[in-house]
Short mmCIF file of C-alpha atoms in Angstrom, two decimals:
data_model
loop_
_atom_site.label_atom_id
_atom_site.label_comp_id
_atom_site.label_asym_id
_atom_site.label_seq_id
_atom_site.Cartn_x
_atom_site.Cartn_y
_atom_site.Cartn_z
CA MET A 256 2.18 -135.71 -15.17
CA LYS A 257 4.33 -136.04 -12.53
CA LYS A 258 4.78 -133.86 -9.61
CA ILE A 259 8.68 -132.77 -9.17
CA ILE A 260 8.95 -132.41 -4.90
CA LEU A 261 12.71 -130.27 -3.96
CA PRO A 262 13.81 -130.94 -0.54
CA ALA A 263 14.06 -127.65 1.03
CA MET A 264 17.10 -126.83 1.69
CA LEU A 265 17.79 -127.04 -2.16
CA ILE A 266 15.05 -124.49 -2.83
CA ALA A 267 17.21 -122.27 -0.18
CA THR A 268 20.42 -122.92 -2.13
CA MET A 269 19.31 -122.14 -5.32
CA LEU A 270 17.64 -118.51 -3.50
CA LEU A 271 20.53 -117.66 -1.35
CA VAL A 272 22.92 -118.32 -4.99
CA SER A 273 20.24 -115.82 -7.65
CA CYS A 274 20.13 -113.61 -4.73
CA GLY A 275 23.74 -112.30 -5.16
CA GLY A 276 24.65 -114.93 -2.39
CA SER A 277 25.72 -114.56 1.47
CA GLY A 278 26.65 -110.98 1.46
CA THR A 279 30.48 -111.42 1.43
CA ASP A 280 30.70 -109.75 -2.14
CA SER A 281 29.25 -106.49 -0.45
CA ALA A 282 31.78 -107.04 2.35
CA ALA A 283 35.15 -107.42 0.47
CA ASP A 284 33.28 -104.39 -0.91
CA SER A 285 32.80 -102.37 1.62
CA THR A 286 36.46 -103.16 3.09
CA GLY A 287 38.18 -102.54 -0.27
CA LYS A 288 36.61 -98.70 -0.21
CA ASP A 289 37.34 -98.51 3.15
CA SER A 290 41.14 -100.00 2.82
CA ALA A 291 41.31 -97.42 -0.96
CA GLN A 292 40.82 -94.48 1.39
CA ALA A 293 42.85 -94.85 4.32
CA GLU A 294 45.63 -94.52 1.54
CA ALA A 295 45.03 -91.99 -0.46
CA PRO A 296 47.89 -89.84 -0.88
CA LYS A 297 49.13 -86.95 1.15
CA PRO A 298 49.69 -83.47 0.30
CA THR A 299 52.86 -82.43 -1.39
CA TYR A 300 54.93 -79.74 -0.28
CA GLY A 301 53.74 -77.31 -4.08
CA GLU A 302 50.09 -78.44 -2.85
CA MET A 303 51.07 -77.48 0.66
CA CYS A 304 53.63 -74.76 0.49
CA LYS A 305 52.48 -72.52 -2.52
CA ASP A 306 53.34 -68.96 -0.34
CA ALA A 307 55.89 -67.04 0.00
CA SER A 308 58.31 -66.60 3.10
CA LYS A 309 57.07 -62.92 4.52
CA ILE A 310 58.69 -62.59 7.96
CA ALA A 311 59.06 -59.27 9.03
CA ILE A 312 61.43 -59.33 12.42
CA THR A 313 61.62 -57.17 14.62
CA VAL A 314 64.25 -57.33 17.34
CA LYS A 315 65.12 -53.30 18.56
CA GLY A 316 67.02 -52.93 22.19
CA TYR A 317 66.78 -56.62 23.01
CA LYS A 318 69.97 -56.91 26.03
CA TYR A 319 70.14 -60.51 27.53
CA GLY A 320 73.26 -61.98 26.31
CA MET A 321 73.92 -59.46 23.11
CA SER A 322 77.50 -57.92 22.00
CA GLY A 323 75.71 -54.17 22.23
CA ASP A 324 72.78 -52.74 20.81
CA TYR A 325 70.54 -54.11 18.60
CA THR A 326 67.27 -52.48 16.07
CA LEU A 327 67.05 -54.87 13.40
CA GLU A 328 63.44 -54.44 11.52
CA MET A 329 63.22 -56.62 8.73
CA GLY A 330 60.11 -56.61 5.81
CA ASN A 331 59.93 -59.98 3.75
CA PHE A 332 62.97 -62.32 5.64
CA GLU A 333 63.89 -64.12 2.09
CA VAL A 334 64.40 -67.41 2.95
CA LYS A 335 68.08 -68.23 0.73
CA GLN A 336 69.04 -71.71 2.81
CA SER A 337 67.42 -73.87 4.74
CA SER A 338 68.04 -77.45 6.25
CA ILE A 339 65.65 -80.26 8.48
CA VAL A 340 68.16 -81.26 10.64
CA TRP A 341 66.01 -84.87 11.63
CA SER A 342 67.53 -86.80 14.91
CA THR A 343 65.31 -88.20 15.50
CA ASP A 344 61.59 -89.17 13.88
CA SER A 345 60.13 -87.12 16.86
CA THR A 346 63.13 -84.47 16.58
CA ALA A 347 63.81 -82.32 14.36
CA THR A 348 65.93 -78.81 13.82
CA LEU A 349 64.63 -76.40 10.70
CA THR A 350 67.10 -73.28 10.00
CA LEU A 351 66.46 -70.57 8.09
CA LYS A 352 68.74 -68.07 6.41
CA ASN A 353 67.82 -64.97 4.08
CA TYR A 354 71.93 -64.28 2.71
CA ALA A 355 73.49 -67.16 1.10
CA SER A 356 76.58 -68.92 1.78
CA ALA A 357 79.35 -67.07 -0.19
CA ASP A 358 77.36 -63.19 0.90
CA LEU A 359 78.60 -64.49 4.76
CA VAL A 360 82.41 -63.76 4.81
CA GLY A 361 84.61 -62.48 7.18
CA ASP A 362 82.14 -61.14 10.70
CA ARG A 363 78.17 -61.63 9.99
CA LYS A 364 76.69 -58.52 9.07
CA ASP A 365 73.61 -56.80 10.83
CA ASP A 366 71.17 -57.88 8.25
CA GLN A 367 72.07 -61.63 8.40
CA VAL A 368 69.83 -63.45 10.28
CA ASP A 369 69.94 -66.61 11.31
CA ILE A 370 66.60 -68.72 12.38
CA LEU A 371 66.62 -71.86 14.43
CA VAL A 372 63.88 -73.88 15.45
CA ASP A 373 64.52 -76.92 17.26
CA LEU A 374 60.99 -79.30 16.40
CA ARG A 375 60.44 -82.31 18.98
CA SER A 376 56.52 -84.40 19.34
CA ARG A 377 55.79 -86.52 22.31
CA HIS A 378 53.68 -89.65 23.49
CA GLY A 379 54.17 -91.45 20.53
CA LYS A 380 53.35 -88.48 18.00
CA LYS A 381 56.29 -87.78 14.94
CA ILE A 382 57.06 -83.98 13.62
CA GLU A 383 54.55 -83.84 11.71
CA ALA A 384 51.98 -80.63 10.32
CA ALA A 385 50.26 -79.39 13.97
CA THR A 386 51.41 -76.56 15.58
CA TYR A 387 54.47 -76.39 17.19
CA LYS A 388 54.08 -74.02 21.29
CA HIS A 389 57.14 -72.18 22.12
CA SER A 390 58.90 -74.01 25.48
CA ASP A 391 55.60 -76.40 26.08
CA GLY A 392 57.24 -78.92 28.45
CA GLU A 393 53.87 -81.40 28.34
CA GLY A 394 52.67 -81.01 24.32
CA ASP A 395 52.26 -83.88 21.79
CA TYR A 396 54.05 -81.52 20.26
CA SER A 397 56.63 -78.39 20.86
CA SER A 398 59.28 -75.90 19.52
CA PHE A 399 62.58 -73.55 20.75
CA THR A 400 62.49 -70.85 18.61
CA THR A 401 65.72 -68.64 18.22
CA MET A 402 67.91 -66.03 15.97
CA LEU A 403 71.49 -66.12 15.49
CA THR A 404 72.63 -62.10 14.90
CA SER A 405 75.75 -60.07 14.39
CA LYS A 406 75.10 -59.16 18.18
CA GLY A 407 74.39 -63.07 19.48
CA THR A 408 71.51 -65.40 19.75
CA VAL A 409 67.52 -63.38 20.42
CA TYR A 410 65.75 -65.67 22.79
CA PHE A 411 62.63 -65.62 22.98
CA ASN A 412 62.26 -65.25 27.09
CA TRP A 413 58.59 -64.72 27.86
CA VAL A 414 58.16 -64.61 32.01
CA ALA A 415 55.57 -64.84 34.05
CA SER A 416 52.69 -62.49 34.07
CA MET A 417 52.84 -62.06 29.72
CA PRO A 418 51.24 -62.99 26.96
CA GLU A 419 50.78 -66.32 26.45
CA GLN A 420 53.30 -68.08 24.47
CA GLY A 421 53.98 -68.02 20.98
CA ILE A 422 53.67 -70.83 18.47
CA VAL A 423 55.18 -72.23 15.68
CA LYS A 424 52.52 -73.99 12.58
CA LEU A 425 53.93 -75.83 10.52
CA ASP A 426 51.63 -76.76 7.26
CA PHE A 427 54.15 -79.38 5.58
CA ILE A 428 57.14 -81.15 7.18
CA GLU A 429 59.37 -83.87 5.42
CA GLY A 430 62.93 -84.36 4.63
CA ASP A 431 64.34 -80.98 3.97
CA LYS A 432 61.03 -79.18 3.05
CA ALA A 433 58.69 -77.18 5.39
CA CYS A 434 55.88 -74.68 5.21
CA GLY A 435 53.36 -72.59 8.03
CA THR A 436 54.10 -69.58 9.88
CA PHE A 437 55.65 -67.71 13.12
CA THR A 438 53.14 -66.71 15.55
CA LEU A 439 55.66 -64.76 18.17
CA ALA A 440 56.27 -62.30 20.03
CA VAL A 441 57.11 -60.63 24.07
CA GLU A 442 57.85 -56.69 24.00
CA LYS A 443 58.25 -56.05 27.03
CA PRO A 444 60.55 -53.49 25.81
CA ASP A 445 61.55 -51.47 29.32
CA SER A 446 63.47 -55.33 30.48
CA GLU A 447 66.82 -55.82 29.22
CA GLN A 448 66.62 -59.52 29.64
CA ILE A 449 63.78 -59.16 26.94
CA GLY A 450 63.41 -56.01 24.54
CA THR A 451 61.00 -56.43 22.64
CA VAL A 452 61.62 -59.63 20.01
CA ARG A 453 58.92 -60.33 17.02
CA ILE A 454 58.82 -62.60 14.82
CA ASN A 455 54.87 -63.12 12.55
CA GLY A 456 54.65 -64.44 9.38
CA THR A 457 54.64 -66.88 6.03
CA PHE A 458 57.38 -69.66 5.69
CA ARG A 459 58.69 -71.83 3.32
CA THR A 460 62.40 -73.39 2.70
CA ALA A 461 64.53 -72.93 0.29
CA GLU A 462 63.84 -74.64 -3.44
#
């Protein structure tokens, strides 16, 4: 009987092939899984913005820059018009209105209010779902909220010694769609520069 002597290198090669190679396929599988995870679809407007707008607006004796005394207490602020104007991917203005365009005839009525939110991002960030602190000049995300009323523009005028400034939290924003929560207030009714001003509640853009 003849003995067959195989070179050691050939035996090693055969073993590698039978065991699935050098592990390259496993690495490729791992890379493929990582790519699939990285490309997971983002939540949609419908998924993130299910709650109706519930904004309780209180203004009361706000004085600064207004044409007269003003008291406005509203339950739910039904958004009937909205828009998002994008200047860049880091600068946008969100507008919410509680009346249809056809209803604004002549002078604005006391219960017709526009909420305007200027949104800014810095440090390489883009406007996205995040928390935007009011009038923050240093953070990654900031906002500046005002209300346009029949007596003039209502500003959120925080001053020294008052509680920390409020925020606008965006749960979703893309194109002309957005939703989130206002957590703003001011108080200090003894000041003619501030009044009581308050917007608190959830919101979403008009359908």
